[in-house]
Amino acid sequence: MRNTARWAATLALTATAVCGPLTGAALAAPATPDSLHAPSALVLAVAYGDDATLAAPARAVTLSCAPTASGSHPDARSACAELRGAQGDFDALRAREDVLCTKQYAPVVITVDGVWQGRRVSYERTFANECVKGSYGTSLFAF
Amino acid sequence: MRNTARWAATLALTATAVCGPLTGAALAAPATPDSLHAPSALVLAVAYGDDATLAAPARAVTLSCAPTASGSHPDARSACAELRGAQGDFDALRAREDVLCTKQYAPVVITVDGVWQGRRVSYERTFANECVKGSYGTSLFAF
């Protein structure tokens, strides 16, 4: 029994010695996925309709966020910052309160496909009209 | 009057000389979808495994082909040319005969998502190993 206890103590110490510094480093300076160059490459497309499978894309842009912000998106740097701020969750982008839109139904559908920080993305979101689309977030959907 | 006629003749000849070749060139090369700026924006990703839904992408690049070739693809110009040559049909890319590969099974899966000349693309293809992947086409899958 004492031997078991000694082993347990040794294991605990070893675990602390091995994992401790790693944990410390992770806490001190979290390795961001960007710095690890996890691939982040997206295509954002906009189509007029309420279903992406039925509406041909009117515009499409690329957006790379690692190692640096680039792509045919008109403001890649801001779009990447916005997406990082939302931790890659497109649904987390909320409507800005300073934009007033009519309730006219002229649907606009946004799709996002590709890879974000090493994970596959396939996202679709329909807005009631172009104004409502523009009221979500700041730069990501502005293309 | 004779001077005016001479000027008119000179102008007509100049117009023919300047516009003639342009018109000829335009007729010889019909407007391609690229020249109409139909959106073409793709994300190409590679993962190690035989199923893209199970394998996390190891690398991902963007490729825009309109209005000009760009993106994080290492050779966007050649990749766009190759894809145009295949008329956007990824399955049309054939294995080059000058490449010999072993039959080792270490599967590599390529995915292509986004928009090609205004149409949505969602493509997946698994190769038996990296060498086999490299033997298909020339530059499109070389990233």
mmCIF file of N, CA and C in Angstrom, chain A residues 37 39-47 51-64 70-72 109 111 113-115 118-120, chain B residues 37 39-47 51-64 70-72 109 111 113-115 118-120:
data_model
loop_
_atom_site.group_PDB
_atom_site.id
_atom_site.type_symbol
_atom_site.label_atom_id
_atom_site.label_comp_id
_atom_site.label_asym_id
_atom_site.label_seq_id
_atom_site.Cartn_x
_atom_site.Cartn_y
_atom_site.Cartn_z
ATOM 1 N N HIS A 37 -0.041 28.611 -37.887
ATOM 2 C CA HIS A 37 -0.353 28.533 -39.319
ATOM 3 C C HIS A 37 -1.350 27.431 -39.633
ATOM 4 N N PRO A 39 -4.376 26.193 -41.303
ATOM 5 C CA PRO A 39 -4.909 26.831 -42.500
ATOM 6 C C PRO A 39 -6.247 27.521 -42.273
ATOM 7 N N SER A 40 -6.376 28.712 -42.801
ATOM 8 C CA SER A 40 -7.629 29.460 -42.785
ATOM 9 C C SER A 40 -7.805 30.057 -44.168
ATOM 10 N N ALA A 41 -8.631 29.446 -44.959
ATOM 11 C CA ALA A 41 -8.855 29.905 -46.327
ATOM 12 C C ALA A 41 -10.330 29.720 -46.640
ATOM 13 N N LEU A 42 -10.990 30.813 -46.969
ATOM 14 C CA LEU A 42 -12.442 30.776 -47.148
ATOM 15 C C LEU A 42 -12.864 31.385 -48.480
ATOM 16 N N VAL A 43 -14.010 30.940 -48.960
ATOM 17 C CA VAL A 43 -14.694 31.610 -50.067
ATOM 18 C C VAL A 43 -16.029 32.095 -49.532
ATOM 19 N N LEU A 44 -16.275 33.376 -49.654
ATOM 20 C CA LEU A 44 -17.564 33.957 -49.261
ATOM 21 C C LEU A 44 -18.310 34.315 -50.539
ATOM 22 N N ALA A 45 -19.558 33.918 -50.610
ATOM 23 C CA ALA A 45 -20.352 34.210 -51.809
ATOM 24 C C ALA A 45 -21.686 34.801 -51.396
ATOM 25 N N VAL A 46 -22.224 35.643 -52.266
ATOM 26 C CA VAL A 46 -23.541 36.219 -52.012
ATOM 27 C C VAL A 46 -24.426 35.947 -53.226
ATOM 28 N N ALA A 47 -25.661 35.564 -52.959
ATOM 29 C CA ALA A 47 -26.611 35.296 -54.045
ATOM 30 C C ALA A 47 -27.949 35.908 -53.672
ATOM 31 N N ASP A 51 -32.282 30.575 -50.832
ATOM 32 C CA ASP A 51 -31.685 29.250 -50.714
ATOM 33 C C ASP A 51 -30.458 29.188 -51.618
ATOM 34 N N ALA A 52 -29.305 28.931 -51.024
ATOM 35 C CA ALA A 52 -28.061 28.966 -51.785
ATOM 36 C C ALA A 52 -28.019 27.895 -52.873
ATOM 37 N N THR A 53 -28.744 26.799 -52.665
ATOM 38 C CA THR A 53 -28.692 25.737 -53.671
ATOM 39 C C THR A 53 -29.469 26.131 -54.934
ATOM 40 N N LEU A 54 -30.362 27.106 -54.790
ATOM 41 C CA LEU A 54 -31.185 27.511 -55.938
ATOM 42 C C LEU A 54 -30.712 28.810 -56.588
ATOM 43 N N ALA A 55 -29.907 29.582 -55.864
ATOM 44 C CA ALA A 55 -29.507 30.899 -56.373
ATOM 45 C C ALA A 55 -28.039 30.902 -56.772
ATOM 46 N N ALA A 56 -27.763 31.303 -58.005
ATOM 47 C CA ALA A 56 -26.379 31.364 -58.468
ATOM 48 C C ALA A 56 -25.676 32.541 -57.795
ATOM 49 N N PRO A 57 -24.427 32.337 -57.379
ATOM 50 C CA PRO A 57 -23.710 33.420 -56.705
ATOM 51 C C PRO A 57 -23.529 34.631 -57.620
ATOM 52 N N ALA A 58 -23.850 35.812 -57.097
ATOM 53 C CA ALA A 58 -23.639 37.038 -57.852
ATOM 54 C C ALA A 58 -22.213 37.535 -57.667
ATOM 55 N N ARG A 59 -21.683 37.343 -56.484
ATOM 56 C CA ARG A 59 -20.300 37.732 -56.191
ATOM 57 C C ARG A 59 -19.676 36.663 -55.298
ATOM 58 N N ALA A 60 -18.367 36.527 -55.409
ATOM 59 C CA ALA A 60 -17.647 35.593 -54.545
ATOM 60 C C ALA A 60 -16.243 36.131 -54.328
ATOM 61 N N VAL A 61 -15.782 36.060 -53.095
ATOM 62 C CA VAL A 61 -14.435 36.542 -52.781
ATOM 63 C C VAL A 61 -13.706 35.507 -51.936
ATOM 64 N N THR A 62 -12.383 35.563 -52.006
ATOM 65 C CA THR A 62 -11.568 34.688 -51.170
ATOM 66 C C THR A 62 -11.081 35.464 -49.957
ATOM 67 N N LEU A 63 -10.811 34.731 -48.893
ATOM 68 C CA LEU A 63 -10.286 35.351 -47.669
ATOM 69 C C LEU A 63 -9.354 34.358 -46.991
ATOM 70 N N SER A 64 -8.073 34.723 -46.924
ATOM 71 C CA SER A 64 -7.094 33.933 -46.174
ATOM 72 C C SER A 64 -6.757 34.706 -44.917
ATOM 73 N N SER A 70 -5.253 38.109 -46.374
ATOM 74 C CA SER A 70 -5.151 38.389 -47.806
ATOM 75 C C SER A 70 -6.397 37.848 -48.487
ATOM 76 N N GLY A 71 -6.450 38.016 -49.796
ATOM 77 C CA GLY A 71 -7.591 37.512 -50.556
ATOM 78 C C GLY A 71 -8.244 38.614 -51.355
ATOM 79 N N SER A 72 -9.256 38.230 -52.136
ATOM 80 C CA SER A 72 -9.928 39.226 -52.966
ATOM 81 C C SER A 72 -11.033 39.946 -52.182
ATOM 82 N N VAL A 109 -28.654 35.632 -49.731
ATOM 83 C CA VAL A 109 -28.068 34.491 -49.012
ATOM 84 C C VAL A 109 -26.545 34.537 -49.118
ATOM 85 N N THR A 111 -22.983 32.514 -48.313
ATOM 86 C CA THR A 111 -22.381 31.215 -47.994
ATOM 87 C C THR A 111 -20.894 31.404 -47.699
ATOM 88 N N ASP A 113 -17.524 28.890 -47.373
ATOM 89 C CA ASP A 113 -16.989 27.526 -47.491
ATOM 90 C C ASP A 113 -15.480 27.560 -47.420
ATOM 91 N N GLY A 114 -14.913 26.476 -46.927
ATOM 92 C CA GLY A 114 -13.458 26.368 -46.877
ATOM 93 C C GLY A 114 -13.001 25.859 -45.540
ATOM 94 N N VAL A 115 -11.964 26.512 -45.022
ATOM 95 C CA VAL A 115 -11.312 26.040 -43.801
ATOM 96 C C VAL A 115 -11.063 27.231 -42.889
ATOM 97 N N GLY A 118 -8.058 25.357 -39.424
ATOM 98 C CA GLY A 118 -7.892 23.911 -39.524
ATOM 99 C C GLY A 118 -9.175 23.100 -39.539
ATOM 100 N N ARG A 119 -10.319 23.785 -39.399
ATOM 101 C CA ARG A 119 -11.595 23.043 -39.431
ATOM 102 C C ARG A 119 -12.395 23.434 -40.657
ATOM 103 N N ARG A 120 -13.058 22.453 -41.247
ATOM 104 C CA ARG A 120 -13.870 22.731 -42.425
ATOM 105 C C ARG A 120 -15.074 23.590 -42.053
ATOM 106 N N HIS B 37 -16.350 38.596 -65.937
ATOM 107 C CA HIS B 37 -16.163 38.647 -64.487
ATOM 108 C C HIS B 37 -17.200 37.829 -63.731
ATOM 109 N N PRO B 39 -18.037 35.329 -61.107
ATOM 110 C CA PRO B 39 -17.143 35.057 -59.988
ATOM 111 C C PRO B 39 -16.512 33.663 -60.038
ATOM 112 N N SER B 40 -15.232 33.629 -59.775
ATOM 113 C CA SER B 40 -14.499 32.365 -59.664
ATOM 114 C C SER B 40 -13.586 32.479 -58.455
ATOM 115 N N ALA B 41 -13.977 31.892 -57.359
ATOM 116 C CA ALA B 41 -13.202 31.970 -56.122
ATOM 117 C C ALA B 41 -13.295 30.615 -55.435
ATOM 118 N N LEU B 42 -12.150 30.005 -55.210
ATOM 119 C CA LEU B 42 -12.128 28.631 -54.701
ATOM 120 C C LEU B 42 -11.222 28.499 -53.480
ATOM 121 N N VAL B 43 -11.526 27.512 -52.661
ATOM 122 C CA VAL B 43 -10.603 27.074 -51.612
ATOM 123 C C VAL B 43 -10.252 25.629 -51.910
ATOM 124 N N LEU B 44 -8.971 25.366 -52.034
ATOM 125 C CA LEU B 44 -8.490 23.995 -52.231
ATOM 126 C C LEU B 44 -7.828 23.548 -50.936
ATOM 127 N N ALA B 45 -8.187 22.372 -50.475
ATOM 128 C CA ALA B 45 -7.606 21.867 -49.230
ATOM 129 C C ALA B 45 -7.115 20.444 -49.433
ATOM 130 N N VAL B 46 -6.089 20.092 -48.685
ATOM 131 C CA VAL B 46 -5.574 18.722 -48.738
ATOM 132 C C VAL B 46 -5.547 18.163 -47.320
ATOM 133 N N ALA B 47 -5.957 16.913 -47.189
ATOM 134 C CA ALA B 47 -5.959 16.257 -45.880
ATOM 135 C C ALA B 47 -5.440 14.842 -46.056
ATOM 136 N N ASP B 51 -11.235 10.237 -46.468
ATOM 137 C CA ASP B 51 -12.562 10.845 -46.407
ATOM 138 C C ASP B 51 -12.424 12.249 -45.827
ATOM 139 N N ALA B 52 -12.826 13.241 -46.603
ATOM 140 C CA ALA B 52 -12.631 14.628 -46.181
ATOM 141 C C ALA B 52 -13.412 14.960 -44.923
ATOM 142 N N THR B 53 -14.526 14.263 -44.689
ATOM 143 C CA THR B 53 -15.319 14.596 -43.498
ATOM 144 C C THR B 53 -14.632 14.113 -42.220
ATOM 145 N N LEU B 54 -13.699 13.160 -42.367
ATOM 146 C CA LEU B 54 -13.035 12.615 -41.186
ATOM 147 C C LEU B 54 -11.625 13.170 -40.979
ATOM 148 N N ALA B 55 -11.040 13.738 -42.047
ATOM 149 C CA ALA B 55 -9.649 14.182 -41.962
ATOM 150 C C ALA B 55 -9.579 15.704 -41.941
ATOM 151 N N ALA B 56 -8.906 16.245 -40.928
ATOM 152 C CA ALA B 56 -8.747 17.702 -40.835
ATOM 153 C C ALA B 56 -7.776 18.177 -41.913
ATOM 154 N N PRO B 57 -8.072 19.294 -42.554
ATOM 155 C CA PRO B 57 -7.189 19.784 -43.619
ATOM 156 C C PRO B 57 -5.799 20.115 -43.074
ATOM 157 N N ALA B 58 -4.782 19.639 -43.778
ATOM 158 C CA ALA B 58 -3.408 19.952 -43.397
ATOM 159 C C ALA B 58 -2.982 21.273 -44.026
ATOM 160 N N ARG B 59 -3.457 21.529 -45.222
ATOM 161 C CA ARG B 59 -3.159 22.787 -45.921
ATOM 162 C C ARG B 59 -4.417 23.229 -46.657
ATOM 163 N N ALA B 60 -4.536 24.529 -46.840
ATOM 164 C CA ALA B 60 -5.655 25.064 -47.615
ATOM 165 C C ALA B 60 -5.192 26.349 -48.277
ATOM 166 N N VAL B 61 -5.559 26.525 -49.535
ATOM 167 C CA VAL B 61 -5.175 27.739 -50.266
ATOM 168 C C VAL B 61 -6.395 28.303 -50.984
ATOM 169 N N THR B 62 -6.337 29.601 -51.252
ATOM 170 C CA THR B 62 -7.388 30.241 -52.033
ATOM 171 C C THR B 62 -6.920 30.395 -53.472
ATOM 172 N N LEU B 63 -7.884 30.436 -54.371
ATOM 173 C CA LEU B 63 -7.578 30.631 -55.790
ATOM 174 C C LEU B 63 -8.716 31.435 -56.426
ATOM 175 N N SER B 64 -8.389 32.639 -56.874
ATOM 176 C CA SER B 64 -9.336 33.457 -57.632
ATOM 177 C C SER B 64 -8.875 33.448 -59.085
ATOM 178 N N SER B 70 -5.260 35.092 -58.851
ATOM 179 C CA SER B 70 -4.648 35.510 -57.592
ATOM 180 C C SER B 70 -5.001 34.483 -56.525
ATOM 181 N N GLY B 71 -4.524 34.738 -55.312
ATOM 182 C CA GLY B 71 -4.828 33.825 -54.210
ATOM 183 C C GLY B 71 -3.559 33.327 -53.550
ATOM 184 N N SER B 72 -3.742 32.537 -52.488
ATOM 185 C CA SER B 72 -2.568 32.026 -51.785
ATOM 186 C C SER B 72 -2.040 30.736 -52.417
ATOM 187 N N VAL B 109 -6.621 13.261 -49.537
ATOM 188 C CA VAL B 109 -7.892 13.708 -50.094
ATOM 189 C C VAL B 109 -7.850 15.210 -50.374
ATOM 190 N N THR B 111 -10.043 18.579 -51.502
ATOM 191 C CA THR B 111 -11.390 19.142 -51.640
ATOM 192 C C THR B 111 -11.292 20.510 -52.313
ATOM 193 N N ASP B 113 -13.869 23.834 -52.853
ATOM 194 C CA ASP B 113 -15.169 24.441 -52.546
ATOM 195 C C ASP B 113 -15.163 25.899 -52.977
ATOM 196 N N GLY B 114 -16.332 26.374 -53.328
ATOM 197 C CA GLY B 114 -16.457 27.781 -53.693
ATOM 198 C C GLY B 114 -17.279 27.944 -54.951
ATOM 199 N N VAL B 115 -16.773 28.801 -55.837
ATOM 200 C CA VAL B 115 -17.521 29.173 -57.033
ATOM 201 C C VAL B 115 -16.580 29.158 -58.235
ATOM 202 N N GLY B 118 -19.267 31.380 -61.774
ATOM 203 C CA GLY B 118 -20.656 31.624 -61.379
ATOM 204 C C GLY B 118 -21.420 30.413 -60.881
ATOM 205 N N ARG B 119 -20.782 29.241 -60.887
ATOM 206 C CA ARG B 119 -21.471 28.035 -60.378
ATOM 207 C C ARG B 119 -20.794 27.528 -59.114
ATOM 208 N N ARG B 120 -21.610 27.049 -58.189
ATOM 209 C CA ARG B 120 -21.046 26.517 -56.943
ATOM 210 C C ARG B 120 -20.293 25.212 -57.203
#
